[in-house]
mmCIF file of C-alpha atoms in Angstrom:
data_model
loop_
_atom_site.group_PDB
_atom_site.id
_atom_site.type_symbol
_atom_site.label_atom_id
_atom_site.label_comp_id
_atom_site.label_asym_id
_atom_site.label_seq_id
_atom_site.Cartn_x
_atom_site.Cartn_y
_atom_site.Cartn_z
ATOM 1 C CA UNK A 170 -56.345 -45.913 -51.851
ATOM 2 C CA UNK A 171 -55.434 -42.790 -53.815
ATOM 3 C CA UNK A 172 -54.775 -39.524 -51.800
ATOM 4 C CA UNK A 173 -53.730 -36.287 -52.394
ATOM 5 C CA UNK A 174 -50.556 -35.699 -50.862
ATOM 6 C CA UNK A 175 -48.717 -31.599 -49.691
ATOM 7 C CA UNK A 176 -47.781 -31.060 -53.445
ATOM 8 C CA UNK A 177 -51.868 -31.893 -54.297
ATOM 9 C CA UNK A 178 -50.303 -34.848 -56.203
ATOM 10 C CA UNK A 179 -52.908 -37.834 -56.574
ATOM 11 C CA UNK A 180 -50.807 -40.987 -55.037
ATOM 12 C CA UNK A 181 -50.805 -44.184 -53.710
ATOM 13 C CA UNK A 182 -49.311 -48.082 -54.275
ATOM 14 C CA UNK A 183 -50.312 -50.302 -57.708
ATOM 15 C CA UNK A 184 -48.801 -53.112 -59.255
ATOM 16 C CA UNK A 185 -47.741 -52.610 -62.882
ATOM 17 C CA UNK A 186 -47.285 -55.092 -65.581
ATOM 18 C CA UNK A 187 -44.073 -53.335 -66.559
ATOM 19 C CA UNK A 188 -43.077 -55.749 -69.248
ATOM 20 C CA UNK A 189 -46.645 -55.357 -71.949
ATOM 21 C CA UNK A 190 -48.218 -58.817 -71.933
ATOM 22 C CA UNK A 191 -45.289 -60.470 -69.323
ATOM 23 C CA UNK A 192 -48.264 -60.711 -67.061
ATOM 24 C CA UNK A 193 -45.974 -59.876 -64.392
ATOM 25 C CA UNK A 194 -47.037 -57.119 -61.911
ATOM 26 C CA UNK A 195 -44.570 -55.090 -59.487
ATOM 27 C CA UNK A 196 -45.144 -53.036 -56.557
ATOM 28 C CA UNK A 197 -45.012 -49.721 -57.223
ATOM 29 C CA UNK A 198 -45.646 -45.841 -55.889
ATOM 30 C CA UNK A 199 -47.519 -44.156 -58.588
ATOM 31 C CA UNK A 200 -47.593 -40.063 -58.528
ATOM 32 C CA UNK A 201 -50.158 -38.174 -60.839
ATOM 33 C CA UNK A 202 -49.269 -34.754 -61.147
ATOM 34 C CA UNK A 203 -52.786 -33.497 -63.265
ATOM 35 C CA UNK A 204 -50.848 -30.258 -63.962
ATOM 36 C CA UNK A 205 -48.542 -31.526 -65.990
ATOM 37 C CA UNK A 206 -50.348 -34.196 -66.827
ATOM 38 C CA UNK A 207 -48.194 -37.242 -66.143
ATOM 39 C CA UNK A 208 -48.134 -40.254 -64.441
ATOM 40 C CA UNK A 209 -44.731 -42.050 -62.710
ATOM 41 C CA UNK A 210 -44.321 -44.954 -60.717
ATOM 42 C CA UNK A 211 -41.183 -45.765 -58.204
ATOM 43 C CA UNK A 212 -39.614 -48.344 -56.889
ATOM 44 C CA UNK A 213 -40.818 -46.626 -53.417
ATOM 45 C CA UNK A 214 -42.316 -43.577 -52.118
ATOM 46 C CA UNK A 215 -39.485 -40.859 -53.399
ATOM 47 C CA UNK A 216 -39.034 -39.914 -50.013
ATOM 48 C CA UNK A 217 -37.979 -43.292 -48.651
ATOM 49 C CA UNK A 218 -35.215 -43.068 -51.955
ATOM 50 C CA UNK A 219 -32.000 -41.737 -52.336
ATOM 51 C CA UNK A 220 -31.941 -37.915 -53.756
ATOM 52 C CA UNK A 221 -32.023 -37.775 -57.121
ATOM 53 C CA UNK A 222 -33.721 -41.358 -57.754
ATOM 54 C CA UNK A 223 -35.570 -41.282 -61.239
ATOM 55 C CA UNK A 224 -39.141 -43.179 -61.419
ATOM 56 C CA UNK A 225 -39.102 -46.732 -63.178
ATOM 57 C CA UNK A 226 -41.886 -45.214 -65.653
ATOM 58 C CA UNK A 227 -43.239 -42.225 -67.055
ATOM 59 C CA UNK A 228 -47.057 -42.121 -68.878
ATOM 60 C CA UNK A 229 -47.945 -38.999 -70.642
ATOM 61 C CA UNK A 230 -51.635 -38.444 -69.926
ATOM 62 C CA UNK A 231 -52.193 -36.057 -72.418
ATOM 63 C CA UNK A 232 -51.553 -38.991 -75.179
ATOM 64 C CA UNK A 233 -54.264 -41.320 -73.346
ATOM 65 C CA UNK A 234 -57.504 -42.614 -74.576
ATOM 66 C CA UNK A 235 -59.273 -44.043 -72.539
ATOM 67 C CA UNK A 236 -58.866 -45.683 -68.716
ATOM 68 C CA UNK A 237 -61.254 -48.415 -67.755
ATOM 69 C CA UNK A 238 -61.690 -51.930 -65.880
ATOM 70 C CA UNK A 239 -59.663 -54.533 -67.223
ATOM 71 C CA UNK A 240 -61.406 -57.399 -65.792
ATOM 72 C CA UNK A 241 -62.706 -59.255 -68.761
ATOM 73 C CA UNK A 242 -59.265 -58.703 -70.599
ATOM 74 C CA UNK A 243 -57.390 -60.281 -67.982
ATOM 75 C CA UNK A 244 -59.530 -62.458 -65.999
ATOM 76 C CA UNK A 245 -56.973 -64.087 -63.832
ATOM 77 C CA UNK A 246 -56.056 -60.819 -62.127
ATOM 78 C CA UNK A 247 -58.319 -59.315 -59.822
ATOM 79 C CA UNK A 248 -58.960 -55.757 -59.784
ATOM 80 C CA UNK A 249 -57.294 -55.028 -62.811
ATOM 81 C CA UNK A 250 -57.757 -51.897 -65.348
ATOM 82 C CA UNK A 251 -55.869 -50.422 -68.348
ATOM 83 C CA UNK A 252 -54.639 -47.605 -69.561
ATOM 84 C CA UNK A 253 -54.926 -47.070 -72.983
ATOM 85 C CA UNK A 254 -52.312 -44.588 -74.678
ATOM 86 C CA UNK A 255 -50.532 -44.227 -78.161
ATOM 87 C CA UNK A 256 -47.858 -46.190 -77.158
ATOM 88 C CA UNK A 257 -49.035 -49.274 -75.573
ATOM 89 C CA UNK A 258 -51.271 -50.772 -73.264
ATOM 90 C CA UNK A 259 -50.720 -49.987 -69.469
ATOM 91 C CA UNK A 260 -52.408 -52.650 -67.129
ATOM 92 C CA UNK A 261 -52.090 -51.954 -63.235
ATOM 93 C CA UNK A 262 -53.978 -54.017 -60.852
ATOM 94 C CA UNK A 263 -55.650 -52.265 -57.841
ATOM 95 C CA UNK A 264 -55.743 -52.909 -54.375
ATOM 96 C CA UNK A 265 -59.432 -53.841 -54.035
ATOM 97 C CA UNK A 266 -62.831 -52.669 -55.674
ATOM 98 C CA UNK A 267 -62.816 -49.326 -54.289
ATOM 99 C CA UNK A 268 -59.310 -48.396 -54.909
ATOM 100 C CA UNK A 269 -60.065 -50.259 -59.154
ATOM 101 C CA UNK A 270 -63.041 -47.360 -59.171
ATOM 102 C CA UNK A 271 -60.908 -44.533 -57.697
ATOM 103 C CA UNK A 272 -57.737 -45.118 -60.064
ATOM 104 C CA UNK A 273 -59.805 -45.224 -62.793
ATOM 105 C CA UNK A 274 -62.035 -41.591 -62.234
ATOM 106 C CA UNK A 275 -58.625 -39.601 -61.359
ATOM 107 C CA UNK A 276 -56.637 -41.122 -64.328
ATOM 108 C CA UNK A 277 -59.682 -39.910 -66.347
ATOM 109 C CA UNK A 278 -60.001 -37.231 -65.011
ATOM 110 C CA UNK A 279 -56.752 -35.795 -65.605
ATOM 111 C CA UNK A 280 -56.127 -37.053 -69.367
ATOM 112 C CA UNK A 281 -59.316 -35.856 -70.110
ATOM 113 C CA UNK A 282 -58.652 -32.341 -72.449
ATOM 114 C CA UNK A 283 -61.245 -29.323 -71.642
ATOM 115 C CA UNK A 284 -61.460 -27.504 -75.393
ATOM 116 C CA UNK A 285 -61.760 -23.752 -74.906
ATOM 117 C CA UNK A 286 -65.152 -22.671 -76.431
ATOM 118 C CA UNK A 287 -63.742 -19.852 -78.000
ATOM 119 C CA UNK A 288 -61.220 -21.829 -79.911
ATOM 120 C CA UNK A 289 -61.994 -22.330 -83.454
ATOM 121 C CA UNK A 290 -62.951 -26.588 -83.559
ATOM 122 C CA UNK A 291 -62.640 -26.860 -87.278
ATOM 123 C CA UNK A 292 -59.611 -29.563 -88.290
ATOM 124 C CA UNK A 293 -57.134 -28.116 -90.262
ATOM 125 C CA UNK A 294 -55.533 -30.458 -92.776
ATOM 126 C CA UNK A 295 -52.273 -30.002 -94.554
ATOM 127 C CA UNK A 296 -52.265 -30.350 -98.374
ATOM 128 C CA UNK A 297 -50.103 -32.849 -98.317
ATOM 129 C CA UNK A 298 -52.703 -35.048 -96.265
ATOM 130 C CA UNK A 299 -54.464 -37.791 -98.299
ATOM 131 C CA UNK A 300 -57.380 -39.131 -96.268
ATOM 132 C CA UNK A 301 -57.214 -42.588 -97.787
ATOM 133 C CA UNK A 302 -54.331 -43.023 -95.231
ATOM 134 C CA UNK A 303 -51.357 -41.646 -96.192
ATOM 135 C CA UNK A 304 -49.080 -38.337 -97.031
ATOM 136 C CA UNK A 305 -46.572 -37.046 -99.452
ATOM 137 C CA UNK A 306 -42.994 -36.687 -98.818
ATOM 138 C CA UNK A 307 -40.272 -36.597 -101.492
ATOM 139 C CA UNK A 308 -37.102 -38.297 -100.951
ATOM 140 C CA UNK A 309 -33.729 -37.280 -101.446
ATOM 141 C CA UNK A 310 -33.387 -38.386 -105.268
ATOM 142 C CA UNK A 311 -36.726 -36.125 -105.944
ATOM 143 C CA UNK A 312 -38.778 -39.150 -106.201
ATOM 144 C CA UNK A 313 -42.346 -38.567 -104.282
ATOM 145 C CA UNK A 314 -43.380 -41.555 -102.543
ATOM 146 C CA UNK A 315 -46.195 -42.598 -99.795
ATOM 147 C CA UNK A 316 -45.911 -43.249 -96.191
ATOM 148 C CA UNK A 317 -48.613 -45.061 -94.844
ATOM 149 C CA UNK A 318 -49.983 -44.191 -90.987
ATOM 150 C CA UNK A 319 -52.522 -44.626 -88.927
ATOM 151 C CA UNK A 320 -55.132 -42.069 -87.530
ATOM 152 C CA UNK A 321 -56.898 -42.208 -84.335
ATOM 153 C CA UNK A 322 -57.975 -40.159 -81.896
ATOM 154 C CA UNK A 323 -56.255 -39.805 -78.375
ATOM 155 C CA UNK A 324 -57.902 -37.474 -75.681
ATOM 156 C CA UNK A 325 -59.562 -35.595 -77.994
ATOM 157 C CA UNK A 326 -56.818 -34.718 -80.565
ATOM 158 C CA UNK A 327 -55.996 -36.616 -83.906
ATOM 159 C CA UNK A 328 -52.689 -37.892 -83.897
ATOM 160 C CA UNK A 329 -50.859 -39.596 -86.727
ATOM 161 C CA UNK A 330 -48.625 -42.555 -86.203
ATOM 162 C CA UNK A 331 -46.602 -43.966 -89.317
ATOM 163 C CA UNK A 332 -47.049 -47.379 -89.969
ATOM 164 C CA UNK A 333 -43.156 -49.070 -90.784
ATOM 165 C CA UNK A 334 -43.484 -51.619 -93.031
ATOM 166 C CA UNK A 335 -40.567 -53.850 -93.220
ATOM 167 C CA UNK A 336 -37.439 -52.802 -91.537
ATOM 168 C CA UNK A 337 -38.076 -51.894 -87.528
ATOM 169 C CA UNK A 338 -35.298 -49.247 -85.618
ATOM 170 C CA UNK A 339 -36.991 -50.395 -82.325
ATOM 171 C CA UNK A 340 -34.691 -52.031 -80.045
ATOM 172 C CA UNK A 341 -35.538 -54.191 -77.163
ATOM 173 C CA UNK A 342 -33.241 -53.527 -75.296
ATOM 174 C CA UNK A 343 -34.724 -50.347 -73.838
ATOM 175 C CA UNK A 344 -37.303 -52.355 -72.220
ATOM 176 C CA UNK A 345 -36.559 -51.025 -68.640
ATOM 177 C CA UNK A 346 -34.268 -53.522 -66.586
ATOM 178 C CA UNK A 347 -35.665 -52.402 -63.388
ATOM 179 C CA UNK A 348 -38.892 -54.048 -64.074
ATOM 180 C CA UNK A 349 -37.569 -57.202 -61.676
ATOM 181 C CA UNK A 350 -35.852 -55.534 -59.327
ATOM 182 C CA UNK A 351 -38.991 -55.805 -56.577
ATOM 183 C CA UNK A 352 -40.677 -58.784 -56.607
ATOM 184 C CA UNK A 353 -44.372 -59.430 -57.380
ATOM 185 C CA UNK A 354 -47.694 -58.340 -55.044
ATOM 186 C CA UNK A 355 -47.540 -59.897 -51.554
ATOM 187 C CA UNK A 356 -50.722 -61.724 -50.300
ATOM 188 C CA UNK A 357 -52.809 -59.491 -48.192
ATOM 189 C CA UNK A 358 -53.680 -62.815 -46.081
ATOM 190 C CA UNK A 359 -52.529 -62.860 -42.110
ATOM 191 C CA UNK A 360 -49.517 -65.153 -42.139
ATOM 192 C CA UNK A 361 -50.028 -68.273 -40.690
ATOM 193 C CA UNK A 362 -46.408 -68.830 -39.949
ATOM 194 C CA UNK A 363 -46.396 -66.777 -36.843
ATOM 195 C CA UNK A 364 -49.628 -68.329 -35.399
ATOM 196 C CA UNK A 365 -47.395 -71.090 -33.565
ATOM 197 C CA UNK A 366 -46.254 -68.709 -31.293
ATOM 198 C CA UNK A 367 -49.597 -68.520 -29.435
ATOM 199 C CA UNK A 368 -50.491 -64.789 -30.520
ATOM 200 C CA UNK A 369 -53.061 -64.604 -33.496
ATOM 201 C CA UNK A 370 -52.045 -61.050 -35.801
ATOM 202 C CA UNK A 371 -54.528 -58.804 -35.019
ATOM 203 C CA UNK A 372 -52.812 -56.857 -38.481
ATOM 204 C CA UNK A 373 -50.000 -57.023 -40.402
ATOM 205 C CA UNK A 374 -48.616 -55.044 -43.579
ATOM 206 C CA UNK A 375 -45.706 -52.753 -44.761
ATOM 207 C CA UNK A 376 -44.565 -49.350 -42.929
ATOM 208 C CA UNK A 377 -42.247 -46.705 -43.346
ATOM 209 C CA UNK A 378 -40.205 -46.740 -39.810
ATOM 210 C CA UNK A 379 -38.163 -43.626 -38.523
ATOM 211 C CA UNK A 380 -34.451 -45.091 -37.156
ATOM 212 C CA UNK A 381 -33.771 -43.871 -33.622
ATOM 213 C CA UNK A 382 -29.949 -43.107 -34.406
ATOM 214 C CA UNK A 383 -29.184 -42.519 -37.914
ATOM 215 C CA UNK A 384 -33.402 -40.927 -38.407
ATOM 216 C CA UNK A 385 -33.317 -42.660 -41.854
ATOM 217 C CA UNK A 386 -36.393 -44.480 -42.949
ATOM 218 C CA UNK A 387 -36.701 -47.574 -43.761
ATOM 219 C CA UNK A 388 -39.737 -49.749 -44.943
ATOM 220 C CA UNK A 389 -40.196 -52.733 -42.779
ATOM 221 C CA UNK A 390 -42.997 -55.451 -42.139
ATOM 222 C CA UNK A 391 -45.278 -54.562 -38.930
ATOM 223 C CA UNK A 392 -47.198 -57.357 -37.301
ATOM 224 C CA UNK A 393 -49.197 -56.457 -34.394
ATOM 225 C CA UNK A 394 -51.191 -59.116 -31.995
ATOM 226 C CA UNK A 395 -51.965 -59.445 -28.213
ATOM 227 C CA UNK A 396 -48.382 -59.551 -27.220
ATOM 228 C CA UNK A 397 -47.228 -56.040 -29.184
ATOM 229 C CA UNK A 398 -46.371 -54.527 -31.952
ATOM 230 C CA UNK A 399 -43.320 -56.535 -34.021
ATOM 231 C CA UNK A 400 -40.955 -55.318 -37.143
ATOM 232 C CA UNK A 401 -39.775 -57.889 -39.449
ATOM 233 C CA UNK A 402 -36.841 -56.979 -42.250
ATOM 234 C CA UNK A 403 -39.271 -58.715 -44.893
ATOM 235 C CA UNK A 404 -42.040 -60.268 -44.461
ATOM 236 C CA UNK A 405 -41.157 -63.727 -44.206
ATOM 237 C CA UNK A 406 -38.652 -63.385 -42.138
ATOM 238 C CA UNK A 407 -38.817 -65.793 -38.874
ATOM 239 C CA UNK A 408 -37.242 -63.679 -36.146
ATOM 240 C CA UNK A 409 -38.114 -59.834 -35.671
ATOM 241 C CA UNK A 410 -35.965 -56.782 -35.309
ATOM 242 C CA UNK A 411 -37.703 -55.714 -32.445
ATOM 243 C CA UNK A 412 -40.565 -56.099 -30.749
ATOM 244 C CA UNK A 413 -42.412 -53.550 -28.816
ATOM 245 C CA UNK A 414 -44.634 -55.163 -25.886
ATOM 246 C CA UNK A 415 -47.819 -53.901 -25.428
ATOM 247 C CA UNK A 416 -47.047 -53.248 -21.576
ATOM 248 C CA UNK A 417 -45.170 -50.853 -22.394
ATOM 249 C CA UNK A 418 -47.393 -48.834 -25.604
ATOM 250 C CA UNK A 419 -49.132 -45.957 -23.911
ATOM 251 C CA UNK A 420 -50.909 -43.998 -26.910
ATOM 252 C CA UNK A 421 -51.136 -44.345 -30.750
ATOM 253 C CA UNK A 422 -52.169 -41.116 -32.679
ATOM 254 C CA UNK A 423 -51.852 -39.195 -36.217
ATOM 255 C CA UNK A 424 -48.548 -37.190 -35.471
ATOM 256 C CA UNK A 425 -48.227 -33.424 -35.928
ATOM 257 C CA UNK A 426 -44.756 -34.108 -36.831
ATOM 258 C CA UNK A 427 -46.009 -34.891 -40.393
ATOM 259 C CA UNK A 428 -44.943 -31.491 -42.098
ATOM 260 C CA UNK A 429 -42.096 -30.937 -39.996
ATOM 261 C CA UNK A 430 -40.573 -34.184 -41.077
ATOM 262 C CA UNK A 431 -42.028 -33.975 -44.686
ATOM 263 C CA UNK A 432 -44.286 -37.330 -44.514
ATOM 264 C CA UNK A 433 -47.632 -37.668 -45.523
ATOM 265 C CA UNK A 434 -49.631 -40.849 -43.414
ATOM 266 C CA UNK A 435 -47.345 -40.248 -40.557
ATOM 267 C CA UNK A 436 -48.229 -41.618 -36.969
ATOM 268 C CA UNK A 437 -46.757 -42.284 -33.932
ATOM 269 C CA UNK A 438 -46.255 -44.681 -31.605
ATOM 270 C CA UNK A 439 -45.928 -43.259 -27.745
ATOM 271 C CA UNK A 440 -43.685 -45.862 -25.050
ATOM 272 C CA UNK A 441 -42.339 -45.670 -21.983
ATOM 273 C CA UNK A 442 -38.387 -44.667 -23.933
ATOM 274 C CA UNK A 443 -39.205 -43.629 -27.110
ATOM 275 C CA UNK A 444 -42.143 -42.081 -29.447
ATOM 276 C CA UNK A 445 -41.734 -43.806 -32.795
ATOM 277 C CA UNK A 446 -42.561 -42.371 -36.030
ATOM 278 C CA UNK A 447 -44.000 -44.654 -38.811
ATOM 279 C CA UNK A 448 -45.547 -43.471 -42.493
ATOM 280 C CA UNK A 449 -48.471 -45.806 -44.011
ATOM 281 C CA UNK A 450 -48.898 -46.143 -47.558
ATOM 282 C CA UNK A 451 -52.378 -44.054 -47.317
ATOM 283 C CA UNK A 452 -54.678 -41.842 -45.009
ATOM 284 C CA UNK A 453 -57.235 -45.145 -45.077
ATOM 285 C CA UNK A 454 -54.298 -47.345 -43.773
ATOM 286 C CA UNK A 455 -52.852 -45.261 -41.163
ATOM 287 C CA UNK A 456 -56.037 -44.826 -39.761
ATOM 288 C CA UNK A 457 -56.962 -48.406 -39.551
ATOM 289 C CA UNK A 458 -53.255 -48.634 -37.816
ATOM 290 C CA UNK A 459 -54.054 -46.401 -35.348
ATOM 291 C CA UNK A 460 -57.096 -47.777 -34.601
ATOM 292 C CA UNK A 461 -56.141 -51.093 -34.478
ATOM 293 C CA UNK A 462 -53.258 -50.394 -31.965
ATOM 294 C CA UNK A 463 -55.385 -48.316 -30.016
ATOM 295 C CA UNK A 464 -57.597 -50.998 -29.552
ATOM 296 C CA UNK A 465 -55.267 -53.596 -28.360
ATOM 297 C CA UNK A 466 -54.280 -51.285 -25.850
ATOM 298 C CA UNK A 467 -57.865 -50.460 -24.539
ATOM 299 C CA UNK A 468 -58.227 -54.481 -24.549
ATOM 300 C CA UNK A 469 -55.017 -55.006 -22.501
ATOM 301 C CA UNK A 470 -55.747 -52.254 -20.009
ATOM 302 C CA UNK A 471 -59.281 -53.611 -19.746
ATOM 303 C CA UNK A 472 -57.879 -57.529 -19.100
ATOM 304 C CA UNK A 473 -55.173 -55.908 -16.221
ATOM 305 C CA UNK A 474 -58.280 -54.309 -14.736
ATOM 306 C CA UNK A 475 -60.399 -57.886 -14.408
ATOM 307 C CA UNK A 476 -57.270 -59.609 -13.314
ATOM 308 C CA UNK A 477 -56.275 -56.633 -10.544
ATOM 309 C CA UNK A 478 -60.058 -56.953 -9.265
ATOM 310 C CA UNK A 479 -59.542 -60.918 -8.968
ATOM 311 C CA UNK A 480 -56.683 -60.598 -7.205
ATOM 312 C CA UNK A 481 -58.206 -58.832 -4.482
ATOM 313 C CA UNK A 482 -61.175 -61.223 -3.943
#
């Protein structure tokens, strides 16, 4: 889901078709600044990238039309919408429903333009404007000639785009190379290929994990069943890095090391050795991590207690 983060930026994970009409999405962490108003999407959360990292895209708000659900236009992907700008055609597919309608009212929001009502609203039109379509220019042999253009208007202001006929000075290769780099939306499904090991994931999904030497963070795949909380490198990896047993989890909780240590989402994991630190992608998600662990604790402590009473009978 969307949340406001310290900076009162609007963020949160979507996948982009980066590549119009490749029907190809990629994971991305999109950051709406409604000041400016622009939208970017990174590889990552900035934080978890190197200083000085540049996002893979850029959308100026100010030259968008419209945002809305893209379902019908692109059937075979669920929970998608589009934003609709001068330039192109954005589509970005959502998370689930709730997280389609959110997207869709802050985008909106924030390329929507509020006219000041003292403002004069008339259009003013330049003499050289024909409105069958085109305008005057003269070229450099004195010869007046006609380009043709195309007038619509975007977020409430009318903006002119020539139309070239004939020769094109667009280039494809600026299409952005990063646009593979990640690869495409993993399955929010429970992975069956860790079921053979006898413990059934109670949840699973991708964290932001605080190193205990170097303190650099790294975003890792969490499992967590009967038997602990595991760390994978990716997500179908076999073997974890670690594994930390249940036995030895005393307390999950929303840390107050979150401004200190600049992370929004962050919780923390109390053990017997060590408290770790992990960021989730969103205030819904950490929430349903803490819970979740907290749980599996409570239902531990409460299965010691039956067997300890057993014992003694």
């Amino acid at each position: 889901m969307p949340y406001v983060d310290k900076h009162n930026r609007i963020c949160g994970f979507v996948d982009v078709e980066e590549l119009e009409n490749s029907g190809k999405f990629y994971r991305r962490y999109a950051v709406m600044d409604p000041k400016k108003p622009t939208l970017c999407y990174y590889m990552d959360n900035p934080l978890n990238l190197p200083d000085g990292t540049g996002p893979v895209g850029e959308i100026d708000l100010s030259f968008v039309s419209k945002v809305s659900d893209a379902s019908k236009l692109r059937p075979k992907t669920e929970f998608c919408f589009v934003i609709n700008s001068i330039e192109r055609k954005y589509y970005f597919q959502a998370n689930d429903k709730q997280d389609l309608v959110e997207w869709i009212e802050k985008l909106n929001n924030a390329s929507r333009i509020i006219v000041d009502p003292n403002s004069p609203h008339d259009l003013v039109v330049d003499s050289d404007f024909d409105m069958r379509g085109s305008v005057k220019s003269t070229t450099s042999m004195g010869k007046e000639k006609k380009i043709s253009y195309r007038t619509e208007v975007v977020g409430g202001v009318v903006v002119q785009t020539p139309i070239h006929m004939g020769d094109s000075d667009s280039d494809s290769s600026d299409v952005d190379t990063q646009c593979h780099s990640l690869p495409p939306r993993l399955s929010p499904t429970l992975s069956k290929r860790r079921h053979h090991k006898g413990f059934i994931p109670i949840k699973e999904g991708f964290c932001v994990k605080q190193g205990a030497v170097m303190k650099s963070w790294k975003r890792r795949y969490f499992v967590l069943d009967d038997n602990g909380l595991s760390y994978y490198k990716a997500e179908h990896d076999k073997d974890p890095i670690r594994t930390i047993h249940m036995r030895d989890i005393f307390d999950c909780r929303e840390s107050s090391q979150g401004t200190t240590l600049l992370r929004d989402n962050l919780f923390e994991l109390v053990t017997v050795n060590r408290t770790f630190y992990i960021q989730a992608d969103s205030p819904e998600e950490m929430q349903s991590w803490i819970s979740s662990i907290c749980g599996a604790i409570m239902a531990r402590r409460a299965s010691s207690a039956t067997n300890t009473r057993v014992s003694y009978v």
